[in-house]
XYZ file of C-alpha atoms in Angstrom:
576
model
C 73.848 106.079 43.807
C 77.475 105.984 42.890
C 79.567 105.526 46.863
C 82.110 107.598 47.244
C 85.347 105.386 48.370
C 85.407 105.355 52.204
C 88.566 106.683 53.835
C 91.214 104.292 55.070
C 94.775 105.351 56.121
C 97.734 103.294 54.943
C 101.060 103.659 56.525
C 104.586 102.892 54.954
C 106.743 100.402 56.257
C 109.296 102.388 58.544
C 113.217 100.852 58.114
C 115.335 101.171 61.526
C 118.361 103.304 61.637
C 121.551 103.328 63.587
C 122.262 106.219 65.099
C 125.589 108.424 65.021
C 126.751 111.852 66.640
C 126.774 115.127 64.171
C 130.095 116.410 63.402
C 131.613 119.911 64.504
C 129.279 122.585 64.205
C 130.396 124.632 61.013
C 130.112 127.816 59.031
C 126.726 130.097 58.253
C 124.929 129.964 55.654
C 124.802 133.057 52.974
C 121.579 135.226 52.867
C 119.703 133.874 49.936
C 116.588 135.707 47.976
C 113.524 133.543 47.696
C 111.823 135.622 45.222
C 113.697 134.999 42.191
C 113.083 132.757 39.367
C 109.827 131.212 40.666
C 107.374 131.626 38.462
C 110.273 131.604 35.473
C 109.094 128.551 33.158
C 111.634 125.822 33.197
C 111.441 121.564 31.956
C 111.647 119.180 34.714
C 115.358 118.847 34.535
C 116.011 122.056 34.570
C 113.878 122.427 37.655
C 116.221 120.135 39.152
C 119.369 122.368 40.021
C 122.663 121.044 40.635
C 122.481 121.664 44.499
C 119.570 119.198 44.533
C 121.280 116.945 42.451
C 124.347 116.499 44.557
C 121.390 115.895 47.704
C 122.063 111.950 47.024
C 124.701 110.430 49.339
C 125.371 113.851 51.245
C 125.691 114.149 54.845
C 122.449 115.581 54.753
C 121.006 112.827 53.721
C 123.057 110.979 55.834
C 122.504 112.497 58.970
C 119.020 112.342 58.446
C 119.011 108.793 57.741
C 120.785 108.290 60.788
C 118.869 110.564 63.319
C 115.250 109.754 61.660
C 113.237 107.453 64.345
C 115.307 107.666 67.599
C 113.408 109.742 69.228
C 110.064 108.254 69.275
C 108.179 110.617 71.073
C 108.463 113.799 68.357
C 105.304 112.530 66.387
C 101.343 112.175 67.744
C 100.978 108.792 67.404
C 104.602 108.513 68.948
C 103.543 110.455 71.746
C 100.768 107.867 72.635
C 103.159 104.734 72.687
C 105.314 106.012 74.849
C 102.276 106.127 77.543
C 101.980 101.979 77.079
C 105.537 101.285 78.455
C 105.750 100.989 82.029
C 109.483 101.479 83.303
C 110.674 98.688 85.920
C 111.108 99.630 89.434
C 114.227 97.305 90.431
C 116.623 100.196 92.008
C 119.587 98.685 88.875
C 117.410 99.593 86.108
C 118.412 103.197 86.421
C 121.770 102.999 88.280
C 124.052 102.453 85.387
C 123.035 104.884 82.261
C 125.731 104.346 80.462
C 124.798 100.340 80.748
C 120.616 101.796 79.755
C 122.547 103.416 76.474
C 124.162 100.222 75.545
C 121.005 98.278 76.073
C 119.345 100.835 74.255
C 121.275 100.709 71.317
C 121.903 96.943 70.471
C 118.915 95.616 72.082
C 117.110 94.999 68.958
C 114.883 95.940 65.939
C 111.766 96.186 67.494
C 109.842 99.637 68.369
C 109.114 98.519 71.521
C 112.407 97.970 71.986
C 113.592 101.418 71.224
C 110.805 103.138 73.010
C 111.290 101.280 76.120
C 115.237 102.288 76.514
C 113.749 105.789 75.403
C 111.938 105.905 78.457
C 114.573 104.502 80.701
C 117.196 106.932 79.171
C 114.851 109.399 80.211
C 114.101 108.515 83.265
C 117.903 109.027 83.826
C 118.203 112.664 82.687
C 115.074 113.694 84.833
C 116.355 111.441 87.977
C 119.790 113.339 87.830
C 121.696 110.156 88.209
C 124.236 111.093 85.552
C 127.813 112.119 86.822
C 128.600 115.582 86.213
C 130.953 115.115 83.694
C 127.950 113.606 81.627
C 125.929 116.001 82.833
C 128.470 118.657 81.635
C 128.435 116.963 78.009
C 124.615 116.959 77.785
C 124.395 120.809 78.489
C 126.655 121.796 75.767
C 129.462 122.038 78.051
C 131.647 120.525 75.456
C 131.939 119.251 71.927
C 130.043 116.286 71.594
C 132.201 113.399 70.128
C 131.993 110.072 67.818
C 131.332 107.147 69.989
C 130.682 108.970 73.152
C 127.268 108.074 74.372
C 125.903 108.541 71.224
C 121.800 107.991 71.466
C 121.725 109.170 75.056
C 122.978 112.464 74.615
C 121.230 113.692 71.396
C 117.818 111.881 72.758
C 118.767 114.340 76.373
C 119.507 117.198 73.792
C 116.100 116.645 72.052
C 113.856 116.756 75.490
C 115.452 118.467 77.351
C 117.828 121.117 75.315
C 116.345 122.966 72.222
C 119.392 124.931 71.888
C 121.541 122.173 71.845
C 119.382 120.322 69.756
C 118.383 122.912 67.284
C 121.889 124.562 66.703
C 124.273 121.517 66.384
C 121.644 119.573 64.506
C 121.255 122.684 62.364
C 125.296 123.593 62.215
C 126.170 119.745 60.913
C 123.309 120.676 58.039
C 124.549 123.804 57.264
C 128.408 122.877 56.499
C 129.597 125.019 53.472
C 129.087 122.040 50.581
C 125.623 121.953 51.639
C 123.914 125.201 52.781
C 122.925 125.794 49.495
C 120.859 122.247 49.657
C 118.353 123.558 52.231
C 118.131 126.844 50.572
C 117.286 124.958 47.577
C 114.438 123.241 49.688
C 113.247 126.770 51.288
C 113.012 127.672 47.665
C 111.135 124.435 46.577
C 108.689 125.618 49.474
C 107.602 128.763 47.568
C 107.522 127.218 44.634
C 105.250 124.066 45.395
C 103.665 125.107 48.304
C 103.142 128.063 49.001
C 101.465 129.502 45.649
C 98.348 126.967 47.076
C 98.372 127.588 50.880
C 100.309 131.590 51.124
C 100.235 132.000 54.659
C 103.674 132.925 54.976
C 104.913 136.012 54.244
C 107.716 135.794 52.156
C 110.119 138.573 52.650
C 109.346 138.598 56.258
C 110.469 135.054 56.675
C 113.487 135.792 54.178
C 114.971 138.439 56.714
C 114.069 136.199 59.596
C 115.965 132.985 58.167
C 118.853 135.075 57.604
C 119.110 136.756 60.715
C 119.055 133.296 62.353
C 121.875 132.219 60.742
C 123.591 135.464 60.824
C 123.637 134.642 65.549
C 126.319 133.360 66.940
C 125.974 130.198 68.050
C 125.160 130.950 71.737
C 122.828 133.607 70.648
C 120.617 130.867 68.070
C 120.875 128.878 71.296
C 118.477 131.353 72.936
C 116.333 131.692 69.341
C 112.545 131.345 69.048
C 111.907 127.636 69.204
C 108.892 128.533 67.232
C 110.835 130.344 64.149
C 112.877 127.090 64.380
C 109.945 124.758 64.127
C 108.753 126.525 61.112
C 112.319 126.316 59.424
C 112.291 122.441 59.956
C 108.626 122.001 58.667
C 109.496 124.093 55.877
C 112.697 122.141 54.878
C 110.539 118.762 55.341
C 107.561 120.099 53.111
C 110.072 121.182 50.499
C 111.919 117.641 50.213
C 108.826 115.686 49.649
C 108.673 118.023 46.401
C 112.519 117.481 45.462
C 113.775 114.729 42.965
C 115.650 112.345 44.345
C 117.279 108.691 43.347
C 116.280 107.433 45.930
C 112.631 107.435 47.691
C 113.951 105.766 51.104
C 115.794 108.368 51.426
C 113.887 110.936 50.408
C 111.144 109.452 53.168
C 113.685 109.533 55.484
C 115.296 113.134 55.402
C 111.966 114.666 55.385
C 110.534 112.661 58.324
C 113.836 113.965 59.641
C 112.908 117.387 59.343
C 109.283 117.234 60.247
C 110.472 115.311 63.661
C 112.913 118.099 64.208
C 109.838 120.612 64.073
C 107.423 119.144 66.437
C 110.480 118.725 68.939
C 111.223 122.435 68.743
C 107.433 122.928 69.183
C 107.625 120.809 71.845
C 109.751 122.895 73.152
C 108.709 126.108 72.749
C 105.496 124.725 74.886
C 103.102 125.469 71.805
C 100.448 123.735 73.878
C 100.517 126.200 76.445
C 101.763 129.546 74.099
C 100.337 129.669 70.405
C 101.663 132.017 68.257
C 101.432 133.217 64.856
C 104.437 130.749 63.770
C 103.223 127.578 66.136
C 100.057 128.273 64.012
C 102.036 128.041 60.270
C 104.019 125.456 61.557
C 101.113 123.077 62.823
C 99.025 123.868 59.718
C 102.212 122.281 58.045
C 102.998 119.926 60.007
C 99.317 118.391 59.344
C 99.762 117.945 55.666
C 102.884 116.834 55.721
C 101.736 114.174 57.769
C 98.680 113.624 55.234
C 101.371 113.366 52.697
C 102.976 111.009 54.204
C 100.390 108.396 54.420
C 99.285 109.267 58.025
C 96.392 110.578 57.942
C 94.888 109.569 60.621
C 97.968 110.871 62.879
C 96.973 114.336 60.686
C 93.586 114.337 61.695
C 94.060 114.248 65.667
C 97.229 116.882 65.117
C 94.346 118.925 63.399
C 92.107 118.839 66.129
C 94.907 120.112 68.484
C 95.327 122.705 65.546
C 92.050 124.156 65.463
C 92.024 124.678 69.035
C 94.740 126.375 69.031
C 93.778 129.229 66.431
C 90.843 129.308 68.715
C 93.015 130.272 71.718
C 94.552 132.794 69.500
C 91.631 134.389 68.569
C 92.309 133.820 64.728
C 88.648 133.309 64.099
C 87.480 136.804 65.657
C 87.924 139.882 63.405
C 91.422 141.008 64.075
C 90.021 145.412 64.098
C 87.901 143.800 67.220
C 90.181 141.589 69.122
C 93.409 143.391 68.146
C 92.362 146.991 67.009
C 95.891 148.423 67.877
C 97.411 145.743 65.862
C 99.335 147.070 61.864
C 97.205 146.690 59.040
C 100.180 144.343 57.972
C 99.768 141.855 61.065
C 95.913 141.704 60.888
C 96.038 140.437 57.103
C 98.568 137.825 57.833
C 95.805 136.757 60.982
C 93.455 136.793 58.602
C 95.546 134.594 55.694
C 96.571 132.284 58.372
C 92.802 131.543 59.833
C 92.272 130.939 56.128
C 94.994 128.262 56.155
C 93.243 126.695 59.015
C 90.047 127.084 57.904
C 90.286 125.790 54.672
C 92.595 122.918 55.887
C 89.357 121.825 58.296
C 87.008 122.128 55.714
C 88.499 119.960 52.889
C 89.885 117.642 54.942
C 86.059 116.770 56.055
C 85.034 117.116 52.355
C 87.001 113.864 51.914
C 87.441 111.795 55.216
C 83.069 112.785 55.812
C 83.664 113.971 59.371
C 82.319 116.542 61.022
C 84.338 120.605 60.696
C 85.564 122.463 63.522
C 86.493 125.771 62.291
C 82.804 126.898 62.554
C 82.671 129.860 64.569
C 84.184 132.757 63.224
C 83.524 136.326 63.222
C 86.423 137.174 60.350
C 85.108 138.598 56.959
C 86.200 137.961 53.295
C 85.827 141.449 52.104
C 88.288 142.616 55.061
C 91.523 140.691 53.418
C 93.379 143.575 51.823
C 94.308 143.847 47.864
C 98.149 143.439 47.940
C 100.664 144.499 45.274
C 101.549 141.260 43.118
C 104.074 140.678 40.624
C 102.370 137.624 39.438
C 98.708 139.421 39.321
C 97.119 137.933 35.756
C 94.149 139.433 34.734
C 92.611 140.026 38.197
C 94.101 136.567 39.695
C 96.519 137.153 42.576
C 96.964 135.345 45.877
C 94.668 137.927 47.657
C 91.855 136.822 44.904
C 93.054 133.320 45.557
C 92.511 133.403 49.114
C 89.054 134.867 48.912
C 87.880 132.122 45.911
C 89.106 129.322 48.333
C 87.424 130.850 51.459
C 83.998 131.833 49.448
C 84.465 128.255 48.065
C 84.912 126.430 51.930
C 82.262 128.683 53.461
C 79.115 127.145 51.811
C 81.319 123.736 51.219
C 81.281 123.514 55.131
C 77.188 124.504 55.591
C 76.110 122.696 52.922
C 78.234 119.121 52.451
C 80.385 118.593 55.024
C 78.337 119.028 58.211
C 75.442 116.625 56.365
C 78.004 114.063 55.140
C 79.418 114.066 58.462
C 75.733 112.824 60.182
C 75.258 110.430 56.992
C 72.175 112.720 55.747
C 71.603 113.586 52.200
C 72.872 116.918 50.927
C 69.671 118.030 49.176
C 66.066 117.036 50.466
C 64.528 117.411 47.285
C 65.332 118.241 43.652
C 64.149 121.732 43.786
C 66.732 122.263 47.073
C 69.726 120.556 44.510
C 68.695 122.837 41.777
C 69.175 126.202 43.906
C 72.461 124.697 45.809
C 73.962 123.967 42.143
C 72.693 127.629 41.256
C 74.530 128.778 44.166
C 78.079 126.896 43.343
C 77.595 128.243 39.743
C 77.517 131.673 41.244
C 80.327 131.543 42.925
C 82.172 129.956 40.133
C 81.037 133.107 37.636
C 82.307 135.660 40.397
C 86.237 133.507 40.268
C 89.182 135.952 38.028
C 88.633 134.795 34.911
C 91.952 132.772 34.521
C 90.319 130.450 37.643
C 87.349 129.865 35.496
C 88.771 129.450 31.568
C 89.696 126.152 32.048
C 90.827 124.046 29.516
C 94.483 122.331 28.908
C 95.192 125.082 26.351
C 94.365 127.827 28.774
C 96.315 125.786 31.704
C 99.601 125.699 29.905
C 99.336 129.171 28.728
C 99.282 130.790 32.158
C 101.726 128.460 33.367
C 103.648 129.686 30.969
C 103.463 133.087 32.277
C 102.645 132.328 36.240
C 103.502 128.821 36.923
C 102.103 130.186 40.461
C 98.660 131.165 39.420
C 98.279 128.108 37.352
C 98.640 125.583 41.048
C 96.337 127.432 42.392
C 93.600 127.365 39.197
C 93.977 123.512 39.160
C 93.691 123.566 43.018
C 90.355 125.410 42.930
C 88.969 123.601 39.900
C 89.536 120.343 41.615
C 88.137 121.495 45.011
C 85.170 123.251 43.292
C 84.297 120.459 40.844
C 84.587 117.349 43.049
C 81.772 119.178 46.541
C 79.881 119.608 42.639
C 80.396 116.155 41.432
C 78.883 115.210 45.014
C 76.138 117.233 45.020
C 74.723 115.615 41.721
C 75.859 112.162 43.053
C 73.601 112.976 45.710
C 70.446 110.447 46.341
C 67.742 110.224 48.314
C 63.879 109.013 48.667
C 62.445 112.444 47.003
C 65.591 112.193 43.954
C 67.769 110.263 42.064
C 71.249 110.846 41.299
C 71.739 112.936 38.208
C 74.026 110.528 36.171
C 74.742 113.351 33.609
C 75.605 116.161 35.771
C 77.764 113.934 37.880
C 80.193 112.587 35.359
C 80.785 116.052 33.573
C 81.573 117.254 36.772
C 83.800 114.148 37.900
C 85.684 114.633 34.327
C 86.214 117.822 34.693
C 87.624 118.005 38.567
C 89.856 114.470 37.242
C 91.208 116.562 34.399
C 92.308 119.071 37.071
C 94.568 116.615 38.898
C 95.610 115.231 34.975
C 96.610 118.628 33.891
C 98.777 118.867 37.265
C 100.216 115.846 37.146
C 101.442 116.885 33.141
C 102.023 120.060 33.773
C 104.547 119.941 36.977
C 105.418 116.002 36.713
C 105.072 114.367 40.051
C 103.384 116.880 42.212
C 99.955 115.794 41.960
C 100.926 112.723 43.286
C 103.032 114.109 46.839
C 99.628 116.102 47.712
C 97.152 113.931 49.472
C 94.112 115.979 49.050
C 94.608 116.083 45.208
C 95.448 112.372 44.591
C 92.882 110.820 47.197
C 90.059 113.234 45.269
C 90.928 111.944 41.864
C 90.609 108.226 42.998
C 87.246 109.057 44.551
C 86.054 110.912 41.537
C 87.590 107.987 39.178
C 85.867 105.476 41.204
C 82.691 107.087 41.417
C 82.577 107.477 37.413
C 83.606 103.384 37.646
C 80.138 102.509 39.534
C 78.505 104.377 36.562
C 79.908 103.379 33.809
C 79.354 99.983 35.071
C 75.647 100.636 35.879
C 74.978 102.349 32.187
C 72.146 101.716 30.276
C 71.902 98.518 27.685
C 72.910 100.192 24.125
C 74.711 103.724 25.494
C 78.525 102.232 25.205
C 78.851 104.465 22.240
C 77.609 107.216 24.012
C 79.937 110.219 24.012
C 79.324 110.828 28.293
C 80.518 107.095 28.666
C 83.295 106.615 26.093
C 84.769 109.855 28.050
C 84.592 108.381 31.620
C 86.248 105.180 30.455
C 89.373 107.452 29.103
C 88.964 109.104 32.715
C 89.360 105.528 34.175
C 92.482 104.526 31.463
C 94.581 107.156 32.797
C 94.173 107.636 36.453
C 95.127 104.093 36.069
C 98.072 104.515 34.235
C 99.204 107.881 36.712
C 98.725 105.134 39.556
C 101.017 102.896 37.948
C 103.996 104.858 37.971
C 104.174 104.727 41.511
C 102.560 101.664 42.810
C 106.047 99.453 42.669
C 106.812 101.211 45.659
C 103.410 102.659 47.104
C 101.149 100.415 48.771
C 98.190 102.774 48.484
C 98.948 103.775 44.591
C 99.247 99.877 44.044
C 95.826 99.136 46.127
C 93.731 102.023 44.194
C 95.041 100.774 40.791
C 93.561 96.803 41.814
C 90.471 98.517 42.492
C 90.248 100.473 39.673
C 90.832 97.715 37.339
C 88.450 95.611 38.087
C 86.143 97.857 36.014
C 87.841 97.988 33.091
């Protein structure tokens, strides 16, 4: 049987930065309409707007660069570390903070380094041992300045002060040269993301985003921590989908952002109140950090997800658990258990451990038909939604809960032949422009819904790969169908080709995508090696080494600075 490629998590090398106080807080932002222009068909350069362009060397990006890392406790992992460090108990250690911040700040390089002063500088704030004046500063009682206890305070005003920490963090991004460069990156969110996981309601968020902005500063000092949260995950999803020169600090800004989030979750107490927006934000927050090479971190921030929707009641049929509720707010339940659920299901699908979002009560047929602009032939996000969650429903049953306990998929042939019945079904019930899929047909509703066509590729490659598995499937009682499974493997690797050509580098930012493409390429390696004597000429085989030629060549173009790109192309090689 061709193996699947077994999961392993590689991290990227973090650089250390120095940190520096944000300038004076400055004007508001305009309001901005998210709607236009994004399914309008544009090049790649054109996609990249002039606001994005003048991103590199901005005090965005410098801020970020500066504030990214300091506060080591905003991340899961980070969380942990900080349990390790035990604080010393000589009565100095926390008499002189202003001594702790200076030892803080040039004691070296190291992590341990910085988390240990984070926990001493800590200590200080909840010990009270700070003079008043400082005290005074901390609170927002006046302007913070350059050079005047610059990690302390904004580490205080992360754990201890949202409002602080939200609005002056927010006010030095939003100075008047570069409001336009978030809105740009709001925008790049419902353009890249969005189309593939709409859980967010578009014009509701539009009116709440502006109505932040539109407070005075002491009143966005009392703001939702969780609208907040969702602004900053938002503004760190859209950056890892911007061009920039420079990937370091592309990294950086958006780890920036994502940090920013968790803190105002943090804040907010998700743990203890989940909402509706904690909800969006974690479900972002958890591919972002997949993204971002940790997926490992992303799994355990998962778990803490799905428990959460559970305390919500998101997987109990909102006319039962909330019958007084709007029609409006029990299809946005539903759309966001969706998110969750389908989240859970295809992250098992790949890393073979065992789903969580199992018991639910919510129906398919229930999610409303909504008015759509971008409707094509019967494909909308409502018909979407309801492909994906048909999809994930017997995806969960029948591969990812006997992956997860290392048993075979199918007992016997005759149980594979009515499972593959069963996915063909469900692929003949998909709007026809999910199912006419071909590179001609691809580019011709991008043309017209560059929207649609993300989410065709994203349900071609979902559908084709739990396909590709089931005929890679082995066991005493069967073989593994060698035919079956490379059509399928082609076709669900053409999926993540035709993304890749059709909107540049995205295929490569989404982990899901790129980590099922490897497996699927590797998987048609192992039989292409194992073919027959005599069958290199063979149409099946000459196909699957193309297959091999250019996921090895997309891999390429990012390995120089991608350890895990560089690692998948050494394996791939070797069978060519």
């Amino acid at each position: 049987m061709a193996q699947e490629t077994p999961f392993h998590e590689s991290r990227l090398p973090v650089q250390d930065a120095q940190v520096t106080s944000p300038g004076p807080a400055s004007s508001k932002p305009q309001s901005v309409n998210f709607t236009s222009d994004i399914d309008s068909p544009q090049t790649p350069g054109e996609q990249q707007s002039e606001t994005i362009k003048a991103f590199q060397g901005s005090h965005t990006a410098r801020l970020a660069t500066n504030l990214r890392g300091r506060s080591p406790d905003l991340l899961p992992s980070r969380i942990l570390q900080s349990f390790r460090y035990r604080p010393p108990t000589a009565p100095q250690a926390f008499s002189n903070p202003i001594h702790i911040v200076s030892k803080w700040r040039q004691t070296g390089r190291t992590k341990a380094n910085r988390f240990s002063h984070w926990i001493l500088a800590k200590a200080v704030i909840e010990r009270a041992l700070l003079k008043p004046d400082h005290v005074k500063s901390l609170q927002g009682g006046a302007p913070i300045q350059r050079g005047s206890m610059k990690g302390v305070t904004k580490l205080c005003l992360v754990y201890h002060h949202l409002p602080e920490f939200v609005t002056r963090i927010a006010d030095n991004l939003l100075v008047k040269d570069e409001a336009d460069i978030l809105l740009s990156l709001i925008a790049k969110y419902f353009d890249a993301v969005d189309p593939v996981y709409p859980m967010i309601h578009r014009e509701t968020f539009q009116s709440e985003y502006n109505h932040f902005w539109a407070l005075s500063y002491p009143e966005r000092a009392a703001a939702d921590g969780s609208l907040v949260a969702l602004i900053f995950v938002m503004l760190a999803m859209g950056t890892q989908f911007v061009d920039l020169p420079s990937l370091e600090e592309k990294e950086q800004t958006a780890e920036f952002y994502v940090s920013a989030s968790h803190q105002a979750l943090r804040m907010f107490s998700y743990l203890g109140r989940p909402s509706m927006r904690s909800i969006q934000t974690m479900v972002l927050i958890t591919y972002f950090l997949m993204n971002d090479n940790h997926a490992s971190d992303a799994w355990a921030f998962a778990g803490v997800l799905q428990r959460q929707a559970y305390a919500l009641g998101l997987n109990r049929d909102p006319s039962i658990v909330t019958p007084n509720a709007l029609p409006f707010e029990m299809q946005q339940r539903r759309k966001v258990w969706q998110a969750v659920f389908m989240q859970d299901t295809f992250l098992c699908v790949i890393i073979k451990l065992p789903p969580t979002a199992t018991h639910t009560d919510v129906r398919i047929e229930d999610l409303a038909e909504t008015e759509d602009a971008s409707s094509v032939y019967g494909a909308s996000d409502t018909a979407f939604i309801r492909s994906m969650w048909t999809l994930a429903s017997v995806v969960q049953r029948t591969i990812c809960t006997p992956r997860s306990l290392d048993r075979a998929i199918c007992q016997t042939s005759a149980e594979r032949t009515r499972l593959v019945a069963h996915f063909h079904a469900i692929y003949r019930s998909l709007p026809l422009p999910y199912r006419t899929f071909n590179k001609l047909a691809i580019c011709e509703l991008a043309r017209r819904s560059r929207r649609l066509a993300r989410q065709a590729l994203f349900l071609t490659s979902n559908y084709y790969h739990c396909l590709m598995l089931i005929h890679a499937d082995e066991n005493e009682a069967m073989v593994c169908d060698i035919s079956a499974t490379l059509e399928a493997a082609h076709e669900a690797v053409n999926s993540f080709f035709l993304f890749h050509t059709i909107f540049d580098g995205e295929a490569g930012v989404w982990f899901h995508f790129q980590h099922r493409a490897f497996s699927e390429a590797l998987i048609i390696a192992e039989l292409v090696k194992k073919r027959p004597p005599g069958s290199d000429m063979d149409p099946i085989y000459l196909s699957a080494k193309t297959d091999i030629v250019k996921m090895v060549g997309i891999l390429q173009l990012s390995s120089e600075h991608d350890i895990v790109a560089r690692t998948r192309v050494d394996i791939l090689r070797k069978y060519l």
